[in-house]
Amino acid sequence: MNNEARAKKRVTLADVAKQAGVSQMTASKVMRNTGSISEATRDRVTAAARDLGYVPNRLAGSLSSQNSDIVAVILPSINDTIYGDVVRGINEVLRPHGYMTFIGENQFDTELEEDIIRSVLSLQPAAIILTGGINRSEAAFRMLKNWQCPIVQIWDDSKSGFDGSVSPSHEAGGALVAQHFVDRGFKAPAYIGAELSKDLCAARRFDSFKSKLQAFGVVPFEVTDEALPRRGETGQTLVARLMETRPETDAIYCLNDAIALGALSWLHDNGYDVPNQVAVAGFNGTSLLQVVRTRLTTVDVNRERLGQVAAKAVVSLLNGEDIAEQTVLDTQLVQGNTT
Amino acid sequence: MNNEARAKKRVTLADVAKQAGVSQMTASKVMRNTGSISEATRDRVTAAARDLGYVPNRLAGSLSSQNSDIVAVILPSINDTIYGDVVRGINEVLRPHGYMTFIGENQFDTELEEDIIRSVLSLQPAAIILTGGINRSEAAFRMLKNWQCPIVQIWDDSKSGFDGSVSPSHEAGGALVAQHFVDRGFKAPAYIGAELSKDLCAARRFDSFKSKLQAFGVVPFEVTDEALPRRGETGQTLVARLMETRPETDAIYCLNDAIALGALSWLHDNGYDVPNQVAVAGFNGTSLLQVVRTRLTTVDVNRERLGQVAAKAVVSLLNGEDIAEQTVLDTQLVQGNTT
DNA sequence: CAGGCTAAAGTTATCGATAACCTAAGTGTT
DNA sequence: AACACTTAGGTTATCGATAACTTTAGCCTG
């Protein structure tokens, strides 16, 4: 073997062992801090590992030991700020326990999710945290159910069928806004949303909003569009349609905060007085909203805590402890200056 | 082996092969679409795989074939909206090529980054995309340099020492704002920022801003704080300090858009007229800003494109093609209604 | 000082898949 | 009919680490 070939080869445990003058197994024990090893040997091995720049090959390690420290997290989109907070919460809890998080995005797409799940399972994760409220394929569900690892579903508060579930109550979310609209005496409320057939949790909030209003004898007007993305610009489009079709609208509940912001900007640009002429409410409590001078009325979900609770559930399950099958986190209406 | 034990065991390629009545190698070839396989055999194997719910074990596969389809992406924080866009861009390009992205967060922390890098390398990724502009430890740098896989650095436009680099020009970013301030005739410009010792790119923008102004004989006032986080709330705190210390300030350049938004909200709450009394500019072109009624003047970076370009570079490298050592993406000043 | 015990190491088989090579049967060519 | 070639499939060794077990030497105890 010439120098060039040797240079290309990665340093393995065998190299470390040879350099330290011990068996591979001893080196392995030193790296993992198990077994009984004399201090002198331990030092020789760690020194050798450092000298050679040894980085363990976890593929081999996990394959052999049949356990992994990867926790897979499957989200609709990392781009959505709400999940950023969730992931932060998850990491805060998981990292100190030595787990790494692997994130997959499903873009609310059924087929893509099945694909992602297959990819993620193929990495043999220790546990899985997955976002619900998506149309999951039967095949994907079965694959997960048959997989022998802890699975916790988040965000979705309907019964999950997995080991645990951590979420806000979407029903409460919708109802809170309905109640608020009634309390403030709005007569012609409306709802705007997009892709409701994909985002089942948003659909649940909407349903709850509707039925709560109906209990007060009010039927909200609705403008939804399955083809538009769940982004701020869509809020502008939808609210434009809404106000054109039904100018007397005096309160608008929006699918989420991003859409609410879009709606607000359109209303402002078109000379509407918010909240005196039209009120606006959203869902999520996105952090940016706390510093922008328009303080959107919204239903606040503590997303970081949601991540923490889910991660703690995972850790408990991995330690063989029992967990609550379902945890529903508090949600509360935060009144800003838009209603 | 009783039923219970069998139920716990995961389905392996050997099981699929047995069920299909072929050798393991043949089954493997079918799963990977290589080798020459008769249609009949192919069908039997795929049917068996489907029936048994076979999910390949990629740890074993990668270990054996010595290649992986994981591309590791190391970011300061997923929570920061700017990286969400970058990741989206990366995924858009990488997924069609069959690569999965693995995201690690370093929180701008030197030691944590070293840890994360070690963890990530231990998964034997096919390639690495890492964010620069952080104080990287010598050990981490060496580990990466010695690793035999394509590495592309993003966000940081200083020379990286890796295979490629894709970034905006931070120097241009700072200079653009300085020029803009001069053009608009501001006499008492200031800068606010936090954690500049950690975020080296922000520091570079600031330096460039300063020296460009100095070329016009203006010395900006500065309020920075190493202890505060790079968030919106910090913008409020810093601008409060700034206006108290130097009330005649007529233009403020902020470390990023989040801090700029915080500054804006404080200024508004405290009765300042933006932009007539004080102007505000940021850096990034965060998407939310496009729909909020305050349109922040900012330097726009196409983050999704940045991700795409970096991912394309990775794909090229993985295909053995050469790439440009450094790609500097266009940045431009987008004037909103705050300056 | 034999038997039992512990500490510190080493041996062997294995995880699940694949690279590299090999075999056997069928095809075509001259 | 003999040879080269292709097609479909199988055999064997290996990736890097670890579980489970074994060995060896030193030590204590009665």
XYZ file of N, CA and C in Angstrom, chain A residues 7-10 55-60 62-63 66 70 78-79 81 84-85 87-88 91 95 100-103 105 107 112 116 118-124 143 147-149 231-233 236 258 261-262 265 268-269 286 288 290-295, chain B residues 7-10 55-60 62-63 66 70 78-79 81 84-85 87-88 91 95 100-103 105 107 112 116 118-124 143 147-149 231-233 236 258 261-262 265 268-269 286 288 290-295:
360
model
N -3.465 7.332 2.538
C -4.035 8.629 2.891
C -5.555 8.633 2.668
N -5.983 7.897 1.688
C -7.405 7.917 1.359
C -8.253 7.091 2.330
N -7.611 6.157 2.957
C -8.344 5.255 3.830
C -8.717 5.962 5.126
N -9.925 5.733 5.576
C -10.319 6.349 6.834
C -9.765 5.592 8.011
N -12.555 9.083 13.983
C -13.978 9.400 14.126
C -14.718 8.082 14.000
N -15.442 7.680 15.028
C -16.118 6.378 14.967
C -17.101 6.307 13.809
N -17.298 5.159 13.285
C -18.272 4.936 12.227
C -19.544 4.411 12.872
N -20.497 5.334 12.971
C -21.689 4.976 13.707
C -22.575 4.023 12.926
N -22.399 3.988 11.642
C -23.182 3.030 10.857
C -22.824 1.633 11.341
N -21.528 1.395 11.402
C -21.072 0.077 11.839
C -21.478 -0.171 13.286
N -23.937 1.129 15.082
C -25.363 0.908 15.273
C -25.787 -0.428 14.689
N -25.214 -0.762 13.573
C -25.553 -2.038 12.948
C -25.232 -3.177 13.912
N -27.254 -2.792 17.320
C -28.696 -2.754 17.117
C -29.360 -1.635 17.902
N -30.182 8.214 16.902
C -30.872 9.162 16.033
C -32.359 9.159 16.365
N -39.618 22.763 7.261
C -38.787 23.464 8.228
C -38.931 24.947 8.047
N -39.367 25.279 6.879
C -39.447 26.661 6.514
C -40.520 27.390 7.308
N -42.067 28.787 10.251
C -41.411 29.202 11.495
C -41.901 28.428 12.711
N -39.747 25.542 13.554
C -38.425 25.902 14.063
C -38.420 25.883 15.580
N -39.452 26.467 16.181
C -39.531 26.484 17.638
C -39.690 25.077 18.195
N -38.658 22.306 16.909
C -37.384 21.596 16.799
C -36.413 22.069 17.876
N -36.418 23.352 18.127
C -35.538 23.853 19.183
C -35.865 23.168 20.505
N -34.620 19.584 20.457
C -33.171 19.486 20.593
C -32.706 19.782 22.011
N -30.588 16.512 23.108
C -29.133 16.554 23.022
C -28.448 16.129 24.317
N -29.302 12.531 18.622
C -29.247 13.506 17.544
C -30.599 13.509 16.849
N -31.023 14.668 16.364
C -32.285 14.704 15.636
C -32.039 14.742 14.138
N -32.851 13.984 13.456
C -32.799 13.962 11.999
C -34.145 14.482 11.525
N -34.123 15.502 10.692
C -35.384 16.120 10.290
C -35.756 15.798 8.858
N -38.843 16.499 5.834
C -39.977 17.360 5.484
C -40.944 16.608 4.594
N -43.864 18.295 3.337
C -44.584 19.299 2.525
C -46.085 19.026 2.467
N -45.080 11.915 -0.637
C -43.747 12.312 -0.192
C -43.538 11.841 1.247
N -40.501 9.676 2.689
C -39.644 10.184 3.757
C -39.617 9.193 4.915
N -40.086 6.040 4.831
C -39.292 4.876 4.472
C -37.799 5.198 4.594
N -37.417 6.358 4.103
C -36.007 6.746 4.187
C -35.554 6.836 5.636
N -36.397 7.434 6.430
C -36.047 7.661 7.822
C -35.947 6.342 8.581
N -36.890 5.453 8.324
C -36.841 4.156 9.002
C -35.588 3.394 8.600
N -35.183 3.594 7.370
C -34.030 2.845 6.894
C -32.751 3.250 7.632
N -32.821 4.362 8.327
C -31.678 4.764 9.152
C -31.762 4.164 10.545
N -32.779 3.365 10.791
C -32.941 2.663 12.066
C -32.923 3.617 13.261
N -46.460 0.851 8.083
C -45.017 0.766 8.215
C -44.586 1.244 9.615
N -43.129 -0.908 13.052
C -41.753 -0.633 13.396
C -41.599 -0.684 14.912
N -40.561 -1.347 15.364
C -40.406 -1.518 16.809
C -39.607 -0.378 17.414
N -40.169 0.809 17.466
C -39.494 1.891 18.180
C -40.537 2.881 18.656
N -49.173 30.731 2.655
C -48.202 31.795 2.920
C -48.868 33.147 3.028
N -48.071 34.124 3.420
C -48.575 35.479 3.600
C -49.275 36.036 2.369
N -48.676 35.843 1.211
C -49.261 36.389 -0.007
C -50.679 35.869 -0.218
N -53.289 37.887 1.388
C -53.685 39.067 0.630
C -54.727 38.707 -0.416
N -49.357 33.651 9.374
C -48.771 34.159 8.138
C -49.868 34.722 7.248
N -51.240 37.939 8.586
C -50.403 39.100 8.300
C -50.632 39.597 6.884
N -50.750 38.648 5.961
C -51.029 39.033 4.577
C -52.352 39.780 4.510
N -52.033 43.294 5.792
C -51.355 44.252 4.923
C -52.286 44.694 3.800
N -54.861 47.129 5.154
C -54.260 48.437 5.377
C -54.058 49.183 4.068
N -53.488 48.479 3.091
C -53.225 49.118 1.801
C -54.516 49.581 1.120
N -46.761 33.596 16.411
C -45.432 33.660 15.821
C -44.627 34.781 16.457
N -42.313 36.836 15.610
C -42.115 38.137 14.976
C -43.239 39.099 15.335
N -44.534 39.681 17.959
C -44.423 40.387 19.224
C -43.698 41.711 19.078
N -42.991 41.890 17.997
C -42.239 43.130 17.865
C -42.730 44.036 16.755
N -43.579 43.485 15.901
C -44.114 44.332 14.846
C -45.175 45.224 15.466
N -45.361 46.398 14.916
C -46.254 47.313 15.622
C -47.722 46.924 15.513
N -48.026 46.081 14.545
C -49.371 45.519 14.525
C -49.332 44.276 15.383
N -50.086 44.264 16.441
C -50.082 43.087 17.305
C -51.318 42.258 17.001
N -41.972 -11.977 15.908
C -42.659 -10.720 15.673
C -41.737 -9.535 15.945
N -40.835 -9.681 16.869
C -39.957 -8.573 17.233
C -38.837 -8.342 16.220
N -38.532 -9.389 15.509
C -37.410 -9.304 14.583
C -37.804 -8.492 13.355
N -36.900 -7.661 12.921
C -37.209 -6.896 11.724
C -36.996 -7.724 10.475
N -38.227 -2.990 4.863
C -37.599 -1.671 4.783
C -36.098 -1.909 4.845
N -35.384 -1.514 3.810
C -33.943 -1.787 3.797
C -33.232 -1.135 4.975
N -32.188 -1.742 5.423
C -31.382 -1.176 6.490
C -30.200 -0.448 5.854
N -30.350 0.868 5.847
C -29.357 1.635 5.132
C -28.026 1.690 5.871
N -28.062 1.439 7.158
C -26.799 1.413 7.893
C -25.933 0.303 7.306
N -26.564 -0.853 7.167
C -25.830 -1.988 6.629
C -25.430 -1.724 5.187
N -24.972 1.117 3.564
C -23.919 2.109 3.407
C -22.590 1.588 3.915
N -22.659 0.850 4.986
C -21.422 0.285 5.532
C -20.756 -0.605 4.486
N -19.889 1.422 1.166
C -19.013 2.564 1.443
C -19.496 3.828 0.771
N -26.680 10.472 2.433
C -26.964 11.546 3.377
C -26.057 12.731 3.087
N -31.991 26.249 13.181
C -33.079 26.088 12.224
C -34.141 27.110 12.494
N -34.103 27.599 13.699
C -35.125 28.499 14.148
C -35.050 29.833 13.429
N -35.277 32.072 10.602
C -36.035 31.883 9.363
C -35.159 31.869 8.126
N -34.263 28.457 7.032
C -35.372 27.677 6.501
C -35.392 27.750 4.987
N -35.227 28.952 4.476
C -35.226 29.116 3.023
C -34.041 28.407 2.396
N -32.476 25.814 3.494
C -32.708 24.369 3.519
C -33.706 23.969 2.440
N -34.721 24.781 2.255
C -35.684 24.464 1.200
C -34.973 24.379 -0.139
N -32.939 21.191 -0.329
C -33.760 19.999 -0.522
C -34.315 19.904 -1.930
N -33.103 16.278 -3.264
C -34.029 15.160 -3.225
C -34.158 14.443 -4.561
N -30.650 12.556 0.952
C -31.425 13.049 2.092
C -30.560 14.064 2.830
N -31.194 15.074 3.382
C -30.410 16.049 4.151
C -30.546 15.785 5.639
N -29.434 15.909 6.292
C -29.410 15.762 7.748
C -28.967 17.118 8.292
N -29.765 17.679 9.183
C -29.460 19.027 9.655
C -28.935 19.024 11.078
N -27.504 21.691 14.228
C -27.470 23.097 14.659
C -26.257 23.333 15.547
N -25.744 26.581 16.975
C -26.054 27.710 17.871
C -24.903 28.704 17.966
N -19.883 23.333 20.622
C -21.026 22.567 20.153
C -20.826 22.202 18.683
N -21.044 18.563 17.027
C -21.997 18.263 15.955
C -21.264 17.711 14.740
N -18.500 16.130 14.667
C -18.063 14.763 14.932
C -19.238 13.797 14.773
N -20.371 14.172 15.328
C -21.550 13.313 15.213
C -21.935 13.106 13.767
N -21.914 14.195 13.039
C -22.343 14.144 11.658
C -21.387 13.295 10.823
N -20.106 13.479 11.043
C -19.144 12.682 10.278
C -19.314 11.203 10.587
N -19.676 10.920 11.818
C -19.788 9.521 12.204
C -20.914 8.820 11.444
N -21.780 9.614 10.827
C -22.825 9.014 9.991
C -22.338 8.805 8.567
N -21.092 9.114 8.311
C -20.478 8.900 6.999
C -21.268 9.551 5.874
N -10.574 18.150 11.324
C -11.401 16.962 11.141
C -12.067 17.007 9.759
N -11.380 14.761 6.145
C -12.467 13.874 5.762
C -12.570 13.817 4.249
N -12.686 12.624 3.715
C -12.698 12.488 2.264
C -14.107 12.588 1.713
N -14.691 13.765 1.753
C -15.971 13.946 1.083
C -16.115 15.406 0.696
N -32.198 38.412 18.495
C -33.645 38.324 18.267
C -34.304 39.690 18.248
N -35.562 39.679 17.878
C -36.306 40.915 17.781
C -36.284 41.739 19.063
N -36.489 41.083 20.191
C -36.536 41.799 21.463
C -35.249 42.574 21.701
N -35.230 45.983 20.292
C -35.895 46.977 21.137
C -34.947 47.502 22.200
N -34.536 40.770 11.939
C -35.267 40.540 13.181
C -34.999 41.699 14.144
N -36.704 44.838 13.039
C -38.134 44.883 13.358
C -38.351 45.271 14.811
N -37.516 44.732 15.677
C -37.614 45.112 17.091
C -37.374 46.601 17.247
N -40.362 48.609 16.121
C -41.513 48.618 17.012
C -41.254 49.532 18.204
N -41.593 53.130 17.058
C -42.997 53.477 16.885
C -43.685 53.696 18.229
N -43.456 52.770 19.141
C -44.091 52.869 20.451
C -43.650 54.119 21.204
N -36.295 39.130 4.830
C -37.152 38.095 5.388
C -38.544 38.181 4.772
N -41.578 37.540 5.652
C -42.708 38.134 6.356
C -42.791 39.629 6.084
N -42.509 41.182 3.543
C -43.159 41.610 2.322
C -44.644 41.844 2.515
N -45.199 41.343 3.583
C -46.636 41.504 3.754
C -47.010 42.397 4.926
N -46.025 42.655 5.766
C -46.332 43.544 6.880
C -46.365 44.965 6.347
N -47.155 45.813 6.962
C -47.308 47.121 6.328
C -46.087 48.002 6.478
N -45.216 47.677 7.400
C -43.949 48.383 7.442
C -43.015 47.629 6.514
N -42.561 48.271 5.494
C -41.663 47.591 4.568
C -40.248 48.040 4.858
